[in-house]
Short mmCIF file of C-alpha atoms in Angstrom, two decimals:
data_model
loop_
_atom_site.label_atom_id
_atom_site.label_comp_id
_atom_site.label_asym_id
_atom_site.label_seq_id
_atom_site.Cartn_x
_atom_site.Cartn_y
_atom_site.Cartn_z
CA UNK A 1 0.09 -0.10 -0.07
CA UNK A 2 1.57 3.28 -0.92
CA UNK A 3 1.94 5.57 1.41
CA UNK A 4 2.93 4.43 4.39
CA UNK A 5 6.60 4.13 5.66
CA UNK A 6 7.54 1.15 7.35
CA UNK A 7 10.61 0.28 9.08
CA UNK A 8 11.81 -1.13 12.49
CA UNK A 9 13.66 1.04 15.14
CA UNK A 10 16.97 -0.40 17.14
CA UNK A 11 14.68 -2.51 18.96
CA UNK A 12 13.21 -3.95 16.10
CA UNK A 13 9.93 -3.03 16.75
CA UNK A 14 7.89 -2.46 13.47
CA UNK A 15 6.46 1.25 13.06
CA UNK A 16 4.68 2.39 10.39
CA UNK A 17 4.31 6.03 9.96
CA UNK A 18 1.99 8.35 7.44
CA UNK A 19 4.40 9.24 4.16
CA UNK A 20 3.26 12.50 3.60
CA UNK A 21 3.00 14.10 7.04
CA UNK A 22 4.60 11.57 9.28
CA UNK A 23 2.17 10.94 11.18
CA UNK A 24 2.35 7.52 13.30
CA UNK A 25 -0.32 4.66 12.33
CA UNK A 26 -0.57 1.56 14.37
CA UNK A 27 1.39 -1.11 12.69
CA UNK A 28 -0.81 -4.08 13.36
CA UNK A 29 -3.59 -2.88 11.23
CA UNK A 30 -4.29 -4.11 8.02
CA UNK A 31 -6.28 -4.50 4.73
CA UNK A 32 -9.15 -2.45 5.08
CA UNK A 33 -8.70 -0.55 8.55
CA UNK A 34 -5.23 0.36 7.41
CA UNK A 35 -6.56 1.76 3.99
CA UNK A 36 -9.08 3.55 5.64
CA UNK A 37 -6.56 5.10 8.27
CA UNK A 38 -4.31 5.94 5.26
CA UNK A 39 -7.09 7.59 3.34
CA UNK A 40 -8.61 9.46 6.74
CA UNK A 41 -4.89 10.71 6.96
CA UNK A 42 -4.54 11.97 3.05
CA UNK A 43 -7.78 13.88 3.53
CA UNK A 44 -6.57 15.95 6.76
CA UNK A 45 -3.03 16.65 5.30
CA UNK A 46 -4.16 17.14 1.73
CA UNK A 47 -3.07 21.47 0.93
CA UNK A 48 -6.26 23.12 1.50
CA UNK A 49 -7.28 25.44 -1.59
CA UNK A 50 -7.37 29.29 -0.48
CA UNK A 51 -11.36 30.58 -0.17
CA UNK A 52 -12.16 33.43 -2.95
CA UNK A 53 -12.06 36.94 -1.02
CA UNK A 54 -9.98 35.76 1.63
CA UNK A 55 -6.53 36.91 1.87
CA UNK A 56 -4.78 33.44 0.48
CA UNK A 57 -6.98 33.39 -1.83
CA UNK A 58 -5.06 36.71 -2.97
CA UNK A 59 -2.44 35.83 -3.29
CA UNK A 60 -3.28 32.62 -4.94
CA UNK A 61 -4.67 34.84 -7.45
CA UNK A 62 -1.11 37.10 -7.70
CA UNK A 63 1.05 34.01 -7.59
CA UNK A 64 -0.64 33.31 -11.51
CA UNK A 65 -0.49 36.95 -12.02
CA UNK A 66 2.10 38.36 -14.95
CA UNK A 67 2.95 40.33 -12.06
CA UNK A 68 4.58 37.40 -10.04
CA UNK A 69 5.27 35.07 -12.60
CA UNK A 70 7.56 37.82 -15.05
CA UNK A 71 9.51 38.28 -11.33
CA UNK A 72 13.08 36.55 -11.48
CA UNK A 73 13.30 33.60 -9.84
CA UNK A 74 14.91 34.38 -6.62
CA UNK A 75 12.41 36.92 -6.13
CA UNK A 76 9.71 34.50 -6.86
CA UNK A 77 11.62 32.32 -4.05
CA UNK A 78 11.82 34.90 -1.72
CA UNK A 79 7.83 35.83 -2.12
CA UNK A 80 7.07 32.45 -1.55
CA UNK A 81 9.10 32.48 1.91
CA UNK A 82 7.42 35.65 3.39
CA UNK A 83 3.78 34.13 1.88
CA UNK A 84 4.35 31.12 4.26
CA UNK A 85 5.05 33.48 6.77
CA UNK A 86 1.30 34.88 6.20
CA UNK A 87 -0.61 31.09 6.59
CA UNK A 88 -2.16 31.55 9.63
CA UNK A 89 -4.09 34.29 8.73
CA UNK A 90 -4.29 32.76 4.83
CA UNK A 91 -8.25 33.05 5.55
CA UNK A 92 -8.51 36.14 6.76
CA UNK A 93 -11.72 38.26 4.45
CA UNK A 94 -10.29 40.75 2.30
CA UNK A 95 -12.76 43.20 3.59
CA UNK A 96 -11.38 43.49 6.96
CA UNK A 97 -7.74 44.17 5.98
CA UNK A 98 -7.08 47.61 6.30
CA UNK A 99 -4.17 49.93 6.63
CA UNK A 100 -4.72 48.88 10.10
CA UNK A 101 -4.55 45.43 10.34
CA UNK A 102 -1.34 45.81 8.07
CA UNK A 103 0.54 48.03 10.47
CA UNK A 104 -0.38 45.53 13.31
CA UNK A 105 0.82 42.07 11.31
CA UNK A 106 4.12 44.79 10.27
CA UNK A 107 4.46 45.49 14.19
CA UNK A 108 3.76 41.81 15.04
CA UNK A 109 6.36 40.74 12.01
CA UNK A 110 9.31 42.95 13.18
CA UNK A 111 9.01 41.29 17.13
CA UNK A 112 9.61 37.66 15.42
CA UNK A 113 11.75 38.51 12.48
CA UNK A 114 14.12 41.47 11.31
CA UNK A 115 13.30 44.34 10.06
CA UNK A 116 14.22 44.13 6.71
CA UNK A 117 12.33 40.78 6.56
CA UNK A 118 9.33 42.56 7.72
CA UNK A 119 9.62 45.41 5.22
CA UNK A 120 10.10 42.81 2.14
CA UNK A 121 7.45 40.83 3.07
CA UNK A 122 5.21 44.30 2.85
CA UNK A 123 6.49 44.95 -0.60
CA UNK A 124 5.36 41.52 -1.37
CA UNK A 125 2.02 42.25 0.19
CA UNK A 126 1.87 45.95 -1.70
CA UNK A 127 2.35 43.99 -5.60
CA UNK A 128 -0.26 41.40 -4.52
CA UNK A 129 -2.83 44.08 -3.41
CA UNK A 130 -1.82 46.07 -6.19
CA UNK A 131 -2.82 42.79 -8.67
CA UNK A 132 -5.75 42.54 -6.33
CA UNK A 133 -6.82 46.33 -7.44
CA UNK A 134 -6.45 45.82 -11.22
CA UNK A 135 -8.72 42.76 -11.28
CA UNK A 136 -11.49 44.50 -8.82
CA UNK A 137 -10.54 41.97 -6.11
CA UNK A 138 -9.86 44.77 -3.14
CA UNK A 139 -11.13 47.76 -3.72
CA UNK A 140 -7.49 49.80 -2.14
CA UNK A 141 -4.28 49.01 -1.37
CA UNK A 142 -3.84 48.78 2.34
CA UNK A 143 -0.35 49.09 1.86
CA UNK A 144 -0.08 52.21 0.38
CA UNK A 145 0.54 54.85 2.87
CA UNK A 146 2.12 52.38 5.53
CA UNK A 147 5.62 53.66 6.98
CA UNK A 148 8.23 51.09 6.87
CA UNK A 149 9.34 49.02 9.65
CA UNK A 150 12.34 50.44 11.53
CA UNK A 151 15.62 48.28 11.24
CA UNK A 152 17.62 48.81 14.28
CA UNK A 153 20.33 51.23 15.27
CA UNK A 154 23.05 49.15 15.94
CA UNK A 155 22.62 46.62 12.59
CA UNK A 156 25.53 47.18 10.23
CA UNK A 157 23.62 48.37 7.00
CA UNK A 158 23.95 46.20 3.49
CA UNK A 159 25.31 46.53 0.82
CA UNK A 160 26.77 50.22 1.71
CA UNK A 161 28.04 52.32 -0.83
CA UNK A 162 31.98 52.11 -2.01
CA UNK A 163 33.89 55.54 -0.67
CA UNK A 164 36.01 57.64 -3.62
CA UNK A 165 39.13 55.84 -3.12
CA UNK A 166 37.26 52.13 -2.77
CA UNK A 167 35.83 52.90 -6.68
CA UNK A 168 39.16 53.85 -7.90
CA UNK A 169 41.61 51.33 -6.82
CA UNK A 170 39.59 47.72 -6.14
CA UNK A 171 38.59 48.08 -9.60
CA UNK A 172 42.27 48.95 -10.60
CA UNK A 173 43.70 46.35 -8.86
CA UNK A 174 41.40 43.63 -10.01
CA UNK A 175 42.55 41.43 -12.90
CA UNK A 176 39.96 41.51 -15.77
CA UNK A 177 37.80 38.59 -14.98
CA UNK A 178 36.25 40.45 -11.91
CA UNK A 179 37.73 44.15 -13.70
CA UNK A 180 34.37 43.86 -16.45
CA UNK A 181 32.07 43.01 -13.80
CA UNK A 182 32.63 45.55 -11.30
CA UNK A 183 32.71 47.85 -14.21
CA UNK A 184 29.82 47.47 -15.17
CA UNK A 185 28.09 47.66 -11.55
CA UNK A 186 30.13 50.55 -10.59
CA UNK A 187 29.66 52.81 -13.73
CA UNK A 188 25.67 51.49 -14.74
CA UNK A 189 25.06 50.16 -11.78
CA UNK A 190 23.41 46.95 -13.26
CA UNK A 191 22.47 44.21 -10.84
CA UNK A 192 24.38 41.13 -10.33
CA UNK A 193 22.64 38.23 -11.83
CA UNK A 194 22.07 40.54 -14.82
CA UNK A 195 25.85 41.41 -15.55
CA UNK A 196 26.56 37.73 -15.10
CA UNK A 197 23.94 37.05 -18.00
CA UNK A 198 24.86 39.39 -20.39
CA UNK A 199 25.87 37.84 -24.09
CA UNK A 200 28.67 39.56 -25.32
CA UNK A 201 26.29 41.25 -28.09
CA UNK A 202 24.71 43.62 -25.31
CA UNK A 203 28.10 45.49 -26.31
CA UNK A 204 27.02 46.91 -29.09
CA UNK A 205 27.43 50.71 -30.80
CA UNK A 206 28.99 52.13 -27.61
CA UNK A 207 25.70 51.19 -25.90
CA UNK A 208 24.86 48.08 -23.16
CA UNK A 209 21.40 46.96 -24.22
CA UNK A 210 19.93 44.48 -21.84
CA UNK A 211 16.71 43.75 -20.29
CA UNK A 212 16.79 43.35 -16.22
CA UNK A 213 15.41 40.35 -14.96
CA UNK A 214 13.84 41.57 -12.06
CA UNK A 215 11.20 43.89 -13.49
CA UNK A 216 11.53 42.92 -17.34
CA UNK A 217 12.38 46.60 -18.00
CA UNK A 218 14.18 46.82 -21.02
CA UNK A 219 17.17 49.20 -20.83
CA UNK A 220 20.04 50.33 -22.96
CA UNK A 221 22.93 52.48 -21.30
CA UNK A 222 25.60 54.29 -22.58
CA UNK A 223 29.12 52.91 -22.27
CA UNK A 224 31.46 55.53 -22.10
CA UNK A 225 35.09 56.35 -20.70
CA UNK A 226 36.97 53.80 -18.35
CA UNK A 227 34.05 51.72 -18.91
CA UNK A 228 34.23 51.75 -22.80
CA UNK A 229 38.06 51.36 -21.98
CA UNK A 230 37.44 47.87 -19.63
CA UNK A 231 35.23 46.25 -22.42
CA UNK A 232 36.84 46.79 -25.18
CA UNK A 233 40.11 45.23 -23.59
CA UNK A 234 38.01 41.95 -22.35
CA UNK A 235 36.86 41.62 -26.04
CA UNK A 236 40.35 41.67 -27.40
CA UNK A 237 41.42 39.76 -24.77
CA UNK A 238 39.27 37.04 -25.39
CA UNK A 239 38.68 36.25 -29.02
CA UNK A 240 35.64 34.62 -29.80
CA UNK A 241 37.03 32.85 -31.80
CA UNK A 242 39.76 31.52 -29.53
CA UNK A 243 37.02 31.31 -26.30
CA UNK A 244 34.08 29.61 -28.58
CA UNK A 245 31.46 31.36 -25.74
CA UNK A 246 28.77 34.17 -25.89
CA UNK A 247 29.26 35.80 -22.71
CA UNK A 248 30.50 39.34 -21.85
CA UNK A 249 31.74 38.20 -18.41
CA UNK A 250 34.37 35.52 -18.22
CA UNK A 251 36.27 33.89 -15.47
CA UNK A 252 40.23 33.26 -15.18
CA UNK A 253 39.03 30.04 -17.41
CA UNK A 254 37.61 32.58 -19.37
CA UNK A 255 34.29 30.42 -19.34
CA UNK A 256 31.12 32.02 -18.06
CA UNK A 257 30.61 33.12 -14.13
CA UNK A 258 28.30 30.61 -12.45
CA UNK A 259 26.23 32.65 -9.72
CA UNK A 260 27.71 31.05 -7.15
CA UNK A 261 31.28 31.01 -8.51
CA UNK A 262 31.59 34.69 -8.79
CA UNK A 263 30.05 35.25 -5.36
CA UNK A 264 32.45 33.15 -4.02
CA UNK A 265 35.42 34.04 -5.81
CA UNK A 266 34.97 38.31 -5.05
CA UNK A 267 34.53 37.63 -1.56
CA UNK A 268 38.25 36.28 -1.74
CA UNK A 269 39.23 39.19 -4.39
CA UNK A 270 37.17 41.43 -1.39
CA UNK A 271 39.19 40.02 1.56
CA UNK A 272 42.54 40.57 -0.16
CA UNK A 273 41.39 44.13 -0.80
CA UNK A 274 41.01 44.39 3.15
CA UNK A 275 43.67 42.79 3.89
CA UNK A 276 45.82 45.16 1.75
CA UNK A 277 44.47 47.90 3.11
CA UNK A 278 42.49 49.05 -0.42
CA UNK A 279 39.58 48.48 0.71
CA UNK A 280 37.38 48.58 4.31
CA UNK A 281 34.89 45.78 5.91
CA UNK A 282 31.83 45.68 4.18
CA UNK A 283 32.21 45.66 0.54
CA UNK A 284 29.94 44.12 -1.83
CA UNK A 285 29.48 44.30 -5.67
CA UNK A 286 25.67 45.31 -5.30
CA UNK A 287 26.89 48.11 -3.29
CA UNK A 288 27.99 49.84 -6.46
CA UNK A 289 24.51 50.28 -7.15
CA UNK A 290 24.44 51.91 -4.07
CA UNK A 291 26.96 54.42 -5.18
CA UNK A 292 25.86 54.98 -8.42
CA UNK A 293 22.54 56.16 -6.78
CA UNK A 294 23.62 57.85 -4.38
CA UNK A 295 26.00 60.29 -6.38
CA UNK A 296 23.75 61.08 -9.27
CA UNK A 297 21.17 62.80 -6.20
CA UNK A 298 24.24 64.14 -4.69
CA UNK A 299 24.83 65.95 -8.02
CA UNK A 300 21.10 66.74 -8.39
CA UNK A 301 19.48 64.39 -9.90
CA UNK A 302 15.65 63.75 -9.37
CA UNK A 303 14.56 60.50 -7.99
CA UNK A 304 12.63 60.05 -11.61
CA UNK A 305 15.82 60.56 -13.83
CA UNK A 306 17.64 58.01 -10.91
CA UNK A 307 14.71 55.28 -11.20
CA UNK A 308 15.11 55.47 -15.26
CA UNK A 309 19.11 54.96 -15.35
CA UNK A 310 18.91 51.95 -12.60
CA UNK A 311 16.07 50.25 -14.25
CA UNK A 312 13.67 51.08 -10.63
CA UNK A 313 9.60 50.28 -11.38
CA UNK A 314 9.45 52.58 -8.16
CA UNK A 315 10.47 55.85 -7.09
CA UNK A 316 10.33 54.51 -3.59
CA UNK A 317 13.56 52.39 -4.88
CA UNK A 318 15.38 55.06 -6.50
CA UNK A 319 15.26 56.84 -2.84
CA UNK A 320 16.06 53.53 -1.36
CA UNK A 321 19.25 53.16 -3.10
CA UNK A 322 20.28 56.79 -2.97
CA UNK A 323 19.20 57.64 0.86
CA UNK A 324 23.24 58.02 1.66
CA UNK A 325 23.31 60.95 -0.65
CA UNK A 326 24.36 64.77 0.02
CA UNK A 327 21.68 66.37 -2.27
CA UNK A 328 23.57 69.17 -3.80
CA UNK A 329 25.71 70.31 -6.63
CA UNK A 330 23.81 71.08 -10.15
CA UNK A 331 22.20 68.33 -12.92
CA UNK A 332 24.64 66.85 -15.71
CA UNK A 333 24.41 64.30 -17.76
CA UNK A 334 23.96 61.30 -16.12
CA UNK A 335 26.62 58.53 -18.19
CA UNK A 336 29.37 61.56 -18.53
CA UNK A 337 29.06 62.06 -14.78
CA UNK A 338 29.64 58.78 -14.03
CA UNK A 339 31.32 57.34 -16.63
CA UNK A 340 33.80 59.82 -18.07
CA UNK A 341 35.50 61.33 -15.64
CA UNK A 342 38.28 63.07 -15.79
CA UNK A 343 37.54 63.61 -19.29
CA UNK A 344 34.30 64.41 -20.59
CA UNK A 345 32.46 62.87 -23.49
CA UNK A 346 29.60 64.60 -24.73
CA UNK A 347 27.47 61.89 -25.95
CA UNK A 348 23.75 63.06 -24.54
CA UNK A 349 22.15 66.43 -24.39
CA UNK A 350 22.97 68.91 -22.36
CA UNK A 351 20.04 71.72 -22.81
CA UNK A 352 20.92 74.14 -20.52
CA UNK A 353 24.67 74.30 -21.59
CA UNK A 354 26.53 73.65 -18.18
CA UNK A 355 30.35 73.56 -18.57
CA UNK A 356 30.99 69.61 -16.64
#
């Protein structure tokens, strides 16, 4: 009979368990009595279909929508973890969920989990309620006006921006197989996952073109100055006739990077930089994305402009990435500011005729 796990324990006693749930079954049961017990346990532990009009029903609908299925696999995995956190209240009717309900949920969650987990969970819920509003499942988004959970002041800020010296020295000292992905992150703020997936043809006619995996947004960003020099050096050093691969970023064996391989390798390089005094603790590739946002914000760019440059969907995310900036300066051409210093390459417009 399927669905049963039988074995003898260390004392030689025969034991039986319901395989799906791990529930003990009387090992003396046989025939119809055993079949009935297994059927009872199967029914008891069968996945319950979320009822329409409940939070669980909304989340099930959201999981089937393009708003969820178009997300990057890593983001989908994270969102499913946040949904698991909500299983105990999945039966809550949607008409009882308002901003006050969400505020209480936020405050209760942050006591059990860290603030970042809580904020990410609330962001997932906000996206789910936006989906629900579009399809008339709910009247409004109760997360729209909700403040974020506070993160402990003594908690180290993740993905800190790089200092000016780190931006120069760490990349300058890097071998070519590190320098290419670091330069793409430093000068364009591209996410690490997208960088490692860039084909060689993504760099053409002085532009880097790709589709952001996190939100599907099409991006076309100019490669100027130091970034252009590094990319041209890499293409010359890795002629396609010799390496027989089509990726833009390669490891030391001239093979495409894997996500895990790059993570492990770049951490070792960062550790060497810290030991040599070239960088401080807390260096991450994603910190370069924060660096680009902070630079642009400090030079006077609006959050809308930063959102477009980084391929963000919301102003709130642009504000998050640029939060460490000192807001001052004048509005000047983004790509020239980030990439072409000290020699400016006037490729984009400069309608105000500002000197740069």
